[in-house]
Each structure stands twice: as structure tokens, then as C-alpha cells.
PDB file of C-alpha atoms and ligand atoms in Angstrom:
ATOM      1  CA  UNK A 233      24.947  24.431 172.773  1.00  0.00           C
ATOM      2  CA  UNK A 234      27.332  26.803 171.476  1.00  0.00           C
ATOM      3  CA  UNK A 235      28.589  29.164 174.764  1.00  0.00           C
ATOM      4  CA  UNK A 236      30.640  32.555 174.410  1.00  0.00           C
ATOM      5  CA  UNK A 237      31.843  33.406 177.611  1.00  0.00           C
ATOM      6  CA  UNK A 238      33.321  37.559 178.577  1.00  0.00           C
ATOM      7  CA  UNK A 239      35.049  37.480 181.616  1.00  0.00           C
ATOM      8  CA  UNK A 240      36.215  39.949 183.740  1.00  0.00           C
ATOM      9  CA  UNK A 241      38.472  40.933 186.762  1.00  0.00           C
ATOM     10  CA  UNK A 242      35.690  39.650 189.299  1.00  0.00           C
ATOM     11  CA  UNK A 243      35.973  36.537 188.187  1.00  0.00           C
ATOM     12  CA  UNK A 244      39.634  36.507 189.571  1.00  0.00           C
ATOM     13  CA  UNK A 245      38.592  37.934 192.916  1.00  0.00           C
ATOM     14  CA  UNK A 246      38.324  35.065 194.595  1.00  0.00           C
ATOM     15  CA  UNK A 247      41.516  33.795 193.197  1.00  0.00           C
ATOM     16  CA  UNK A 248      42.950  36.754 195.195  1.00  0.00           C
ATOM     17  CA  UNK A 249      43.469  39.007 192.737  1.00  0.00           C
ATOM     18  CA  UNK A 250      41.537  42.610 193.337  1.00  0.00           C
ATOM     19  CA  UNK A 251      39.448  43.679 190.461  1.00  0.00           C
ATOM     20  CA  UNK A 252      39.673  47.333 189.866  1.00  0.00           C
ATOM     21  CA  UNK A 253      36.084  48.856 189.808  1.00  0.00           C
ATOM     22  CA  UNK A 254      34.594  46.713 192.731  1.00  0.00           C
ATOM     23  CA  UNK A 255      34.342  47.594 196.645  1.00  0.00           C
ATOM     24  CA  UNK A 256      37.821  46.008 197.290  1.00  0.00           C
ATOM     25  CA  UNK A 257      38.943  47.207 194.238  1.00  0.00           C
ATOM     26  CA  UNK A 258      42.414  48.573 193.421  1.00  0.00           C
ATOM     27  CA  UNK A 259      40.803  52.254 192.421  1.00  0.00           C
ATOM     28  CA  UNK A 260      38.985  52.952 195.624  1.00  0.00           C
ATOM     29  CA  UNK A 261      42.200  51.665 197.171  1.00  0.00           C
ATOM     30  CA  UNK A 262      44.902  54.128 195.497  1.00  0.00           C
ATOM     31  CA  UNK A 263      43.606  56.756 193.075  1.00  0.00           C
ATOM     32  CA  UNK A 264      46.371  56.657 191.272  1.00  0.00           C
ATOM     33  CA  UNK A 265      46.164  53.065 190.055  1.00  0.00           C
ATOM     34  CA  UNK A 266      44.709  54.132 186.954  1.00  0.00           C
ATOM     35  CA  UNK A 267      47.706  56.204 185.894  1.00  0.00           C
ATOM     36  CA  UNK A 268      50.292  52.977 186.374  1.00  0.00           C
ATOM     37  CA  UNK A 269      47.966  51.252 183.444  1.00  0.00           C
ATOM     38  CA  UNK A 270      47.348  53.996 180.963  1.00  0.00           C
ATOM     39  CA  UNK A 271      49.717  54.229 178.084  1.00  0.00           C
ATOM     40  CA  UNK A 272      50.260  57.807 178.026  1.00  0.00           C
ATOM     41  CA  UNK A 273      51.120  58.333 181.993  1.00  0.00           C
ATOM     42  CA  UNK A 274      53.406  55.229 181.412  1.00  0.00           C
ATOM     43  CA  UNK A 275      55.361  56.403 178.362  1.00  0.00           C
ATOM     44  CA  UNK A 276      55.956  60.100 179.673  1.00  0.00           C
ATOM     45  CA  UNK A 277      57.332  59.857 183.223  1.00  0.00           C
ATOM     46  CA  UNK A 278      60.174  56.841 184.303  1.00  0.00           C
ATOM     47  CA  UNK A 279      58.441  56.997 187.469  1.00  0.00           C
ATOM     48  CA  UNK A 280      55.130  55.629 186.831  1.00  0.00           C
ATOM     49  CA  UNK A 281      56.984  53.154 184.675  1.00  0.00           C
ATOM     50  CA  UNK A 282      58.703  52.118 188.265  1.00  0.00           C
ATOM     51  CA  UNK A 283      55.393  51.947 190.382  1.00  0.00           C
ATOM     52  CA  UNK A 284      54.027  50.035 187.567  1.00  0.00           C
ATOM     53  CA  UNK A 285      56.772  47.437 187.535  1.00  0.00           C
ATOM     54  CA  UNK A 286      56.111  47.042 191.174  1.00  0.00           C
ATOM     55  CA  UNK A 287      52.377  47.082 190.980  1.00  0.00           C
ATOM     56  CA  UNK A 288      52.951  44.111 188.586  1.00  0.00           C
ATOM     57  CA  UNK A 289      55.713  42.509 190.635  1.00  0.00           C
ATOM     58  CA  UNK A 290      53.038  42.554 193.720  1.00  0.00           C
ATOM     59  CA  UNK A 291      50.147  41.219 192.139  1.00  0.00           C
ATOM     60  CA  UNK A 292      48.562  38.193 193.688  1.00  0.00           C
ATOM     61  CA  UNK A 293      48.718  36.874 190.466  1.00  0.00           C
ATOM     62  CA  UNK A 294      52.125  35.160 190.607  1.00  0.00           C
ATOM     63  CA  UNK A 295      50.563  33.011 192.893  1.00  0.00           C
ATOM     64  CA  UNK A 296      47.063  32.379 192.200  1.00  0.00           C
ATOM     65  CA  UNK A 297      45.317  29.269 191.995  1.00  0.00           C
ATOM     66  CA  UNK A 298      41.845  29.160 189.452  1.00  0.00           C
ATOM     67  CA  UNK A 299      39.003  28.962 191.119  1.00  0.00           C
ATOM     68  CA  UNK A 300      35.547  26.997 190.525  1.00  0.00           C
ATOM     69  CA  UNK A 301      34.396  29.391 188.001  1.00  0.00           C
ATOM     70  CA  UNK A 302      37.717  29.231 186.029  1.00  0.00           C
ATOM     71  CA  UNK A 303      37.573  25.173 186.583  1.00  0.00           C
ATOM     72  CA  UNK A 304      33.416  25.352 185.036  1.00  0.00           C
ATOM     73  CA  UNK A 305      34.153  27.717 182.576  1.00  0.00           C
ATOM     74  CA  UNK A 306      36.978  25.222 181.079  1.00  0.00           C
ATOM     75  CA  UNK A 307      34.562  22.039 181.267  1.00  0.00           C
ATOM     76  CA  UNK A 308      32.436  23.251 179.155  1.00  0.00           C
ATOM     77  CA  UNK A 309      32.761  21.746 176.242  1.00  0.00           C
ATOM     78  CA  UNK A 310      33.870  23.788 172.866  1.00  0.00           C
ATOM     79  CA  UNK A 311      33.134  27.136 174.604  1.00  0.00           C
ATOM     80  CA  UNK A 312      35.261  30.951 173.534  1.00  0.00           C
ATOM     81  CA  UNK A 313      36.168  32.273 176.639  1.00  0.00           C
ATOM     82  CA  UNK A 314      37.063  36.020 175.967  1.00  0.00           C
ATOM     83  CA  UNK A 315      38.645  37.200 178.823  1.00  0.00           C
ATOM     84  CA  UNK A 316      39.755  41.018 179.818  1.00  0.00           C
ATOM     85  CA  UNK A 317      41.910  39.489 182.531  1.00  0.00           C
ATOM     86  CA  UNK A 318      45.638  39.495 182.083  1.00  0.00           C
ATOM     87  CA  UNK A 319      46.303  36.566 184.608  1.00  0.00           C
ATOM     88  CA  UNK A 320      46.472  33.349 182.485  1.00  0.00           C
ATOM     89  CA  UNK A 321      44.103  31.653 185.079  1.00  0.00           C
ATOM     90  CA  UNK A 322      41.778  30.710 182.089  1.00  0.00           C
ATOM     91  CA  UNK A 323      44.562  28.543 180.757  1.00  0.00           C
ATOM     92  CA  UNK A 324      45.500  26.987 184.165  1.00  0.00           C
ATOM     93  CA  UNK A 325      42.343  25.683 184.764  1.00  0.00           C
ATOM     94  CA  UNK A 326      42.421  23.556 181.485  1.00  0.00           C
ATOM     95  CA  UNK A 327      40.559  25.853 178.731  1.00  0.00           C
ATOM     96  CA  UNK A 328      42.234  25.166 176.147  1.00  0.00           C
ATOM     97  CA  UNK A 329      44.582  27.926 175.142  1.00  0.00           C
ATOM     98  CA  UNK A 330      43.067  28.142 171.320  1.00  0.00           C
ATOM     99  CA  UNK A 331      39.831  28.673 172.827  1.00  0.00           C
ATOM    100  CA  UNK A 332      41.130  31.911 175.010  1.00  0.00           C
ATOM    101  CA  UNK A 333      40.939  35.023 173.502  1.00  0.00           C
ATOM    102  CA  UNK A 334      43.024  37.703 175.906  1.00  0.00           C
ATOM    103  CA  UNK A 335      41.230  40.806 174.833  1.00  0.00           C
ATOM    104  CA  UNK A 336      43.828  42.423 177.188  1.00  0.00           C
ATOM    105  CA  UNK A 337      47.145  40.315 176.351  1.00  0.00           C
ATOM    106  CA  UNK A 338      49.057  39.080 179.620  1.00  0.00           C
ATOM    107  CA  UNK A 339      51.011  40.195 182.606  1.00  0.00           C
ATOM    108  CA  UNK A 340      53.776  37.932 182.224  1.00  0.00           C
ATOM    109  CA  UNK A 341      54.773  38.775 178.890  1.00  0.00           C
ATOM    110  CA  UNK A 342      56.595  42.057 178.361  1.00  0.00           C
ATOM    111  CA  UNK A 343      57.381  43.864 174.939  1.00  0.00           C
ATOM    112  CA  UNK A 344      59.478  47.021 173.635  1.00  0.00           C
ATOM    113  CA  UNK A 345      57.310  49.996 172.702  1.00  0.00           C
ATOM    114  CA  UNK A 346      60.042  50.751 170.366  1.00  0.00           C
ATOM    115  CA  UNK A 347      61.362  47.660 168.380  1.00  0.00           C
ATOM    116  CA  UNK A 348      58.851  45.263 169.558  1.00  0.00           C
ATOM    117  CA  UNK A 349      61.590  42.632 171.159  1.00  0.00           C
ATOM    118  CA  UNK A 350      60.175  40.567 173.252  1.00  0.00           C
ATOM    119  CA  UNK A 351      60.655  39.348 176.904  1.00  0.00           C
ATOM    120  CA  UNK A 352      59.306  38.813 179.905  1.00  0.00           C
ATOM    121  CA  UNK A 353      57.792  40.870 182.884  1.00  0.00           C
ATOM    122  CA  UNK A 354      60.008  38.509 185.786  1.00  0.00           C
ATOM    123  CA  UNK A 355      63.065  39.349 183.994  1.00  0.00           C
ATOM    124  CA  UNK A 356      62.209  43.155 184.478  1.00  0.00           C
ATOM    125  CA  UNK A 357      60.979  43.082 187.879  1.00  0.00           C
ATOM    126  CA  UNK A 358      64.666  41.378 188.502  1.00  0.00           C
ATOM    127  CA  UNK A 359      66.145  44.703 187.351  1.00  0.00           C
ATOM    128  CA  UNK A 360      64.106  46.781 188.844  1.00  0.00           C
ATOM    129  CA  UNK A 361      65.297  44.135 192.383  1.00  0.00           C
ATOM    130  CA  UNK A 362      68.332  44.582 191.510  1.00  0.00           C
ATOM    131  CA  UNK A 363      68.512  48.431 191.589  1.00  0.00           C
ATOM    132  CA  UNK A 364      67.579  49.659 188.308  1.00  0.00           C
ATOM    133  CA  UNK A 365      64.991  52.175 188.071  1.00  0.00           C
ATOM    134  CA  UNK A 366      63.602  51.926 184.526  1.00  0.00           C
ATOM    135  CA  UNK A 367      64.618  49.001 182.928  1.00  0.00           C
ATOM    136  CA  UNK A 368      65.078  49.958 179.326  1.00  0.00           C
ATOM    137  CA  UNK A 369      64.761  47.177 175.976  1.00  0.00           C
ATOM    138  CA  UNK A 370      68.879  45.494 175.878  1.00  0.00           C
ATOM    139  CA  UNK A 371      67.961  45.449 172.130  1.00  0.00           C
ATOM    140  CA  UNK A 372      67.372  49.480 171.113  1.00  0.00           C
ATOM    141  CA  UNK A 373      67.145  51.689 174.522  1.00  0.00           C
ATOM    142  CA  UNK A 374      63.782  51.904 173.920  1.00  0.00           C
ATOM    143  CA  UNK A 375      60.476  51.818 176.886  1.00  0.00           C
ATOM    144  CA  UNK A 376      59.548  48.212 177.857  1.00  0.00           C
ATOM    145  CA  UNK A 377      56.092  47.704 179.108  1.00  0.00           C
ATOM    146  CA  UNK A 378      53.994  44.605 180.012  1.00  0.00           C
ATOM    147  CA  UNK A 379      52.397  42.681 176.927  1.00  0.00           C
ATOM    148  CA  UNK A 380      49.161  43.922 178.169  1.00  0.00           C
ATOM    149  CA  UNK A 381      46.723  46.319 176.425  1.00  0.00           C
ATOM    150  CA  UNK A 382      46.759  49.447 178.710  1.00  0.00           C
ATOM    151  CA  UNK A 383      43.879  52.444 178.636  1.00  0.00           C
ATOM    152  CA  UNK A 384      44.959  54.568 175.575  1.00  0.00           C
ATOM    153  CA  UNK A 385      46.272  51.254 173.370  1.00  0.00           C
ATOM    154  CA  UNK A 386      44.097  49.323 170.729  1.00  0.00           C
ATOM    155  CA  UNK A 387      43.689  45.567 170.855  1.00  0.00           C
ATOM    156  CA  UNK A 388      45.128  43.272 168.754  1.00  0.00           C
ATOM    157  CA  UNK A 389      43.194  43.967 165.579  1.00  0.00           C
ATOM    158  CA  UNK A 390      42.802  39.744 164.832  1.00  0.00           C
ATOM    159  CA  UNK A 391      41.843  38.954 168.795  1.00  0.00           C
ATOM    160  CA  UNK A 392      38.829  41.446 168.786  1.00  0.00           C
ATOM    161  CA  UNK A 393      38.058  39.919 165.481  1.00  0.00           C
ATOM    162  CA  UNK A 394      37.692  36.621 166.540  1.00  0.00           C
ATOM    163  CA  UNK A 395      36.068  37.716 169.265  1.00  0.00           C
ATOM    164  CA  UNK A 396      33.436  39.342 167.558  1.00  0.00           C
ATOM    165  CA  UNK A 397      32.875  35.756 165.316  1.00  0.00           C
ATOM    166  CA  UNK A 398      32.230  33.899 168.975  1.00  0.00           C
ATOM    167  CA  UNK A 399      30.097  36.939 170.210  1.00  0.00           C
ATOM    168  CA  UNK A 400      28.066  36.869 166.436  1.00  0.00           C
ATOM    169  CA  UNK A 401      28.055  32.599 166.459  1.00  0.00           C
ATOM    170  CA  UNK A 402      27.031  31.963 170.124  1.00  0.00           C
ATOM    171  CA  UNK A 403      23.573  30.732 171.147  1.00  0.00           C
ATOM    172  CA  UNK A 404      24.565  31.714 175.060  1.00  0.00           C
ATOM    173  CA  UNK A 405      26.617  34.688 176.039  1.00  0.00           C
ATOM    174  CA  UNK A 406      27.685  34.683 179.720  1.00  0.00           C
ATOM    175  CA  UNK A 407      28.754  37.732 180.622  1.00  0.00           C
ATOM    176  CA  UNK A 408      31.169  36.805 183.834  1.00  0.00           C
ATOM    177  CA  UNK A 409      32.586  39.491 186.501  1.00  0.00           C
ATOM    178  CA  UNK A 410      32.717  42.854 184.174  1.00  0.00           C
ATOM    179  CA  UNK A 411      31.843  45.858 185.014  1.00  0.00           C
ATOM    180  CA  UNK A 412      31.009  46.078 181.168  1.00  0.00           C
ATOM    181  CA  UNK A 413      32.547  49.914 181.557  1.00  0.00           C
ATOM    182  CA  UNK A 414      35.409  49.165 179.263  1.00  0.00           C
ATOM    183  CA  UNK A 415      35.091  49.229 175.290  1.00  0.00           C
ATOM    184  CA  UNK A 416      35.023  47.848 173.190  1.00  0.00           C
ATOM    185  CA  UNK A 417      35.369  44.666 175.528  1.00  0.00           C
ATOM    186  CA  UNK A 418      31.697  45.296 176.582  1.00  0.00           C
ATOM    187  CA  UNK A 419      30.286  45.985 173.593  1.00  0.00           C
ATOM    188  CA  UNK A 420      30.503  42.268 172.664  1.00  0.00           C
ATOM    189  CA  UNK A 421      27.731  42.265 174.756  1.00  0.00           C
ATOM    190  CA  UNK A 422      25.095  43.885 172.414  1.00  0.00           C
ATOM    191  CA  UNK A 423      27.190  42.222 169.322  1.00  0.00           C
ATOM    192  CA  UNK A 424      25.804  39.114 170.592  1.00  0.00           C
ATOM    193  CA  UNK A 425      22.416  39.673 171.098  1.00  0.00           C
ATOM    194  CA  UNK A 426      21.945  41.580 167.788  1.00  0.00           C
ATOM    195  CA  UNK A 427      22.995  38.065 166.814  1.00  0.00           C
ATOM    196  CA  UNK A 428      20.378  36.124 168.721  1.00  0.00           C
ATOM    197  CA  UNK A 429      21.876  35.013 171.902  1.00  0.00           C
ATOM    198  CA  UNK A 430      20.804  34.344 175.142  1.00  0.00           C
ATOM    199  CA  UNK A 431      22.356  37.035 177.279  1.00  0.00           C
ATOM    200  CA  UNK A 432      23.322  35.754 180.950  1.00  0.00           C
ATOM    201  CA  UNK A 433      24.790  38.335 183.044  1.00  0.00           C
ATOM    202  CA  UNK A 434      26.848  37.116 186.810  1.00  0.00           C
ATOM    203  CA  UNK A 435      28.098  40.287 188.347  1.00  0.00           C
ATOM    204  CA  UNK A 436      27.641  41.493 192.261  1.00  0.00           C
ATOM    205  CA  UNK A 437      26.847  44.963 190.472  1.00  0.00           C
ATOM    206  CA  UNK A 438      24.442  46.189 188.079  1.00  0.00           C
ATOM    207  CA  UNK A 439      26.372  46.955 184.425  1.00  0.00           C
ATOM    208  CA  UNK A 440      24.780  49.290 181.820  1.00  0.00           C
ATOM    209  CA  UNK A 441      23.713  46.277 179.652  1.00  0.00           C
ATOM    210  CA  UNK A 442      21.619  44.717 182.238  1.00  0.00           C
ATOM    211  CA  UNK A 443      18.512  45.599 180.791  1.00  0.00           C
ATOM    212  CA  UNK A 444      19.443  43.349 177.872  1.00  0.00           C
ATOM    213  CA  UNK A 445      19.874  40.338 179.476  1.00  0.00           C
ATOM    214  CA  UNK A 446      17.999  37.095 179.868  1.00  0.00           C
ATOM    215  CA  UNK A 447      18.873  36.681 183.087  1.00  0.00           C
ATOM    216  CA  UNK A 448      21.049  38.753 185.924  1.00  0.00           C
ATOM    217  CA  UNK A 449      22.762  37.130 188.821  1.00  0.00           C
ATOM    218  CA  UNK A 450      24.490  39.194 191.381  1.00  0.00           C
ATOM    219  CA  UNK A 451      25.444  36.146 193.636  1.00  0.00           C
ATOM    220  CA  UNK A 452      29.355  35.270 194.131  1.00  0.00           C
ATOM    221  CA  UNK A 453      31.077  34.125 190.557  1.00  0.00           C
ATOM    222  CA  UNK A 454      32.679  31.443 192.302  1.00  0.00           C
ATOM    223  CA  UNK A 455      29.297  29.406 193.391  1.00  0.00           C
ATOM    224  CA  UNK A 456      27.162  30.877 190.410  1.00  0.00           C
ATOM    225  CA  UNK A 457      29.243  29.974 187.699  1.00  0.00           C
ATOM    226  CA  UNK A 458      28.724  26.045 188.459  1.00  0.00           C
ATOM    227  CA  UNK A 459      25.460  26.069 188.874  1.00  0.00           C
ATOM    228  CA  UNK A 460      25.217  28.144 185.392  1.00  0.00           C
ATOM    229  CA  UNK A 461      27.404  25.473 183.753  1.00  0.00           C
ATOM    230  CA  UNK A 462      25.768  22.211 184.841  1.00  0.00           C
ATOM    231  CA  UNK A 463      22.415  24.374 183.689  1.00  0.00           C
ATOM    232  CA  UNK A 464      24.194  24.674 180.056  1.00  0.00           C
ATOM    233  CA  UNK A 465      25.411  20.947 179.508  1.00  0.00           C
TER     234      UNK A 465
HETATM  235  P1  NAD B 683      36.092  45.799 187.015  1.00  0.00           P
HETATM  236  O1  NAD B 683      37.049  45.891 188.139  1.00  0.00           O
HETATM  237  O2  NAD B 683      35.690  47.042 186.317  1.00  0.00           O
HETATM  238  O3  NAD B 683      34.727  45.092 187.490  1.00  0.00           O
HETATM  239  C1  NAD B 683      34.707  43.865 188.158  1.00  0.00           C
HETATM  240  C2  NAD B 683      33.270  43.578 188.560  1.00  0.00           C
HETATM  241  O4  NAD B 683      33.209  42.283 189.143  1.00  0.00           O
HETATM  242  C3  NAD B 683      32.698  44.577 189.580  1.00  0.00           C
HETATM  243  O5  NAD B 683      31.478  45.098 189.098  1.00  0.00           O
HETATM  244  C4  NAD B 683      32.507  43.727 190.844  1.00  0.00           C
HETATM  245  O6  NAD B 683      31.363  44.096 191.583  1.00  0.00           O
HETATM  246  C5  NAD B 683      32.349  42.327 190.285  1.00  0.00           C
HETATM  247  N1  NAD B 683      32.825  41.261 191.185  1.00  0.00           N
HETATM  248  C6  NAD B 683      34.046  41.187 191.777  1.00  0.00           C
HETATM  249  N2  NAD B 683      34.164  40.027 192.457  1.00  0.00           N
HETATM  250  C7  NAD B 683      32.965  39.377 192.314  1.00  0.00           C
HETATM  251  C8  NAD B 683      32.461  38.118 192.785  1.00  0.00           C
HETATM  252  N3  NAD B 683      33.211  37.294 193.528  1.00  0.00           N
HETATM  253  N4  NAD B 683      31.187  37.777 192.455  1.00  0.00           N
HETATM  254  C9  NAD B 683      30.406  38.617 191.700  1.00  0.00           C
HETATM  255  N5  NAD B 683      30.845  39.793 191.206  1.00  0.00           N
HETATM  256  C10 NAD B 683      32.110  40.164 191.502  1.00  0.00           C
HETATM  257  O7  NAD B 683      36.683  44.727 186.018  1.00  0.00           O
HETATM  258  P2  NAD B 683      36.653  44.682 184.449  1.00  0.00           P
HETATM  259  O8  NAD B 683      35.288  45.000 183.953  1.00  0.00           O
HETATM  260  O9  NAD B 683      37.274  43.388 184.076  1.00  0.00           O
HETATM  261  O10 NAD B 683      37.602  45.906 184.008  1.00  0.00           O
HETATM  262  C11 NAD B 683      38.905  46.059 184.542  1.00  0.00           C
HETATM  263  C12 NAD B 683      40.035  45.927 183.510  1.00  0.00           C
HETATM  264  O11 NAD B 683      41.257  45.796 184.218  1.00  0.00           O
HETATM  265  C13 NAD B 683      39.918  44.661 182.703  1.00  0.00           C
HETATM  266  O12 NAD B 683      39.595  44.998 181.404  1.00  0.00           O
HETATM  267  C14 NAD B 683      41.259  43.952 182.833  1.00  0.00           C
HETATM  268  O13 NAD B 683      42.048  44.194 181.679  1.00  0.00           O
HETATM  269  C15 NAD B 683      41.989  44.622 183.944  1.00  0.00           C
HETATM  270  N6  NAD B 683      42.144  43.819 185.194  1.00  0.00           N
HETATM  271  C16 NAD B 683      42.468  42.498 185.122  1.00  0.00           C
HETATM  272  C17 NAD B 683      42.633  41.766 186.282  1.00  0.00           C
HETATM  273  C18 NAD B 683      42.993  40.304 186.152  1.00  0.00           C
HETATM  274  O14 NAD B 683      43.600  39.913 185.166  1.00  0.00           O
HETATM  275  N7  NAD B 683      42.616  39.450 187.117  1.00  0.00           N
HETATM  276  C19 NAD B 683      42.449  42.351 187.530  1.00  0.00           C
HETATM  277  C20 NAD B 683      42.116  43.714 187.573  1.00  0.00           C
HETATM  278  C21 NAD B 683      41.960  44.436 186.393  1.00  0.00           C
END
């Protein structure tokens, strides 16, 4: 059976990694999270650039383990999993990394905004350790940022493509620990179902596309999954 799989930051919850919409998440938490991942706050003051740097450089992330729902997800066999989540934990658990299509890029990577050199987000957390306050590119001057896709930023014009092919040539669609409030992640959603797909929705909250799916689960990701998977194979 041919499976497309969207996840989201609940998935990575119980990993240890906050999502950002749900009741732990990072927005009820500070309500100015949003401003350390949207492209326009981040380019116009060196300060949000900091407190993003350090939001990055304390994310659970560095040291998360998958989970059972990251470990399914990657035995089933020939699945897309197109992910929203920036924390590579698709990739640890074994899906192959062909098969992962980061909607959203990744954390670890980091990238000039100005001449596009690359490097990596450890190496400017180290600056930012070692005293600097805005670690600028060592190429051109210019703003670094993470190699993620932050609010105000289009994705990669060829990973939403191929994203849309595995939402268009799926027979199941599992949509995994999304809020489905972000475009045009969620809208893979109804892409697939135009299509003909069986729509299977596993999220503790309701999500505006509810109403077009097969089947809704709101129990935890991390037992759900599994059963899902040994359903599908
Ligand atoms: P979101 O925070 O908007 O929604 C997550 C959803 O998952 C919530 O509705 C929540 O109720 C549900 N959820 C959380 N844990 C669950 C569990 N154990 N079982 C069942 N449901 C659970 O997340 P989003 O829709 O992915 O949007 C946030 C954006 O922020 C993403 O696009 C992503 O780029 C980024 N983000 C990524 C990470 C990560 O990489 N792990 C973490 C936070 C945010």
C-alpha cells in the first residue's frame, strides 16, 4: 500500500521536544516565541537574532532520542514521510533520508541570508558562547540564520513539489501531530484526498481538516502510531 505520511511537532513531543501550538507548547509558554522564528523580526533587530540562537542552542533537540512513532513511521516499507519538523529525528530512526522531505529544512544546518555560504548552527551557538552577540557570515558580513524555513520565507520550491507528487500518488495519508494551521504544509492534506486517499488523522486536538478524514485519533502519537502501522502492513 502506498503511505504518505505529514508529520508535525507533536510527533516530537514525546521525544522531549515542545511543539508550539499544543498545551505545553512553546507559545503559551513565552509569547514572544513566535517573533525568534519569523523572518522579518529576525532580519531587523540583532537581538532577536541572539534569543533565537539561544532558543536553538536550548532545544531538547540536541539530545533527543526518536520515539515509537518515529521508529513505525520508518518500518514502513517505501513510505514519503513529509515532515514540518526541523529535528532530523525522522532520519535517526532509520527512514531513509531520500524518503524525507523537510518541508521546514533543519536546525542544525545554518546558511547566510546574504551569499548563501553555508555552515552550521553549533558553530554559531559557539560564538554566541564565546561572547559574540550576532554572529555575522566570515564569508560577506552578511545575517546568518538557521537552514530552517521561518514564518515569512517560502519553501524550497522542488521539496513542496515532491511533496505534492507523494500527497497526489498515495493511497493512505496519515496526517501525524499537526495542528494543520500552517500552509501550505497542511494543505497537502486536501491535495491528497482530491487524489483519492484515505485520510487518517492522529492529533490530541481537533485540526480544521478533520471533517475530511477517514478516521480521527486523538490518543498519544507515540502508542497510536504502532498500532496504525501494523494496521497498514
Ligand atoms: P503545532 O505545535 O502547531 O501542533 C502540534 C499538535 O500536536 C498540537 O495540536 C498538539 O495537540 C498535538 N500533539 C502534541 N503532542 C502530542 C501527542 N503526544 N499525541 C497527540 N497529539 C499531540 O505543530 P505544527 O503543526 O507542526 O506547527 C509548528 C511548526 O513549528 C512546524 O511547522 C515546525 O516547522 C515547527 N516546529 C518544529 C518542531 C520540531 O522539529 N520538533 C518543534 C516545534 C515547532
Amino acid at each position: 500500500m502506498r503511505v504518505t505520511v505529514l508529520t508535525g511537532a507533536g510527533i516530537s513531543t514525546e521525544s522531549g521536544i515542545p511543539d508550539y501550538r499544543g498545551p505545553n507548547g512553546m507559545w503559551r509558554r513565552d509569547p514572544d516565541h513566535e517573533k525568534l522564528v519569523t523572518y522579518d523580526y529576525y532580519m531587523a533587530d540583532p537581538e532577536i537574532r541572539r534569543r533565537s540562537w539561544l532558543m536553538r542552542r536550548d532545544n531538547p533537540a540536541w539530545e533527543a532520542e526518536p520515539n515509537a512513532a518515529h521508529r513505525a513511521l520508518a518500518a514502513l516499507p517505501d513510505a514519503w514521510i513529509v515532515t514540518q519538523n526541523v529535528d532530523g529525528l525522522h532520519q535517526r530512526a532509520g527512514s531513509p533520508p531520500e524518503r524525507v522531505l523537510e518541508l521546514h529544512g533543519n536546525m542544525f544546518g545554518a546558511l547566510c541570508t546574504a551569499c548563501g555560504a553555508r555552515s552550521t548552527t553549533r558553530e554559531a551557538i559557539d560564538r554566541i558562547d564565546a561572547g559574540e552577540s550576532d554572529p555575522a557570515c566570515h564569508e560577506c558580513g552578511g545575517v546568518v540564520k538557521t537552514a530552517t524555513v521561518m514564518f515569512g520565507q517560502s519553501l524550497d520550491p522542488v521539496v513542496l513539489t515532491r511533496a505534492v507528487e507523494a500527497a497526489e500518488e498515495c493511497e493512505v495519508f496519515l496526517a501525524v501531530g499537526s495542528s494543520l494551521r500552517v500552509q501550505p504544509a497542511a494543505s497537502l492534506v486536501e491535495v491528497a484526498v482530491r487524489a483519492g486517499a484515505r485520510l487518517v488523522v492522529v492529533n490530541a486536538e481537533p485540526t480544521p481538516y478533520d471533517h475530511l478524514a477517514d478516521e480521527v485519533i486523538h490518543d498519544p502519537i507515540g502508542a497510536a502510531v504502532p498500532r496504525l502501522c501494523s494496521s497498514l502492513t
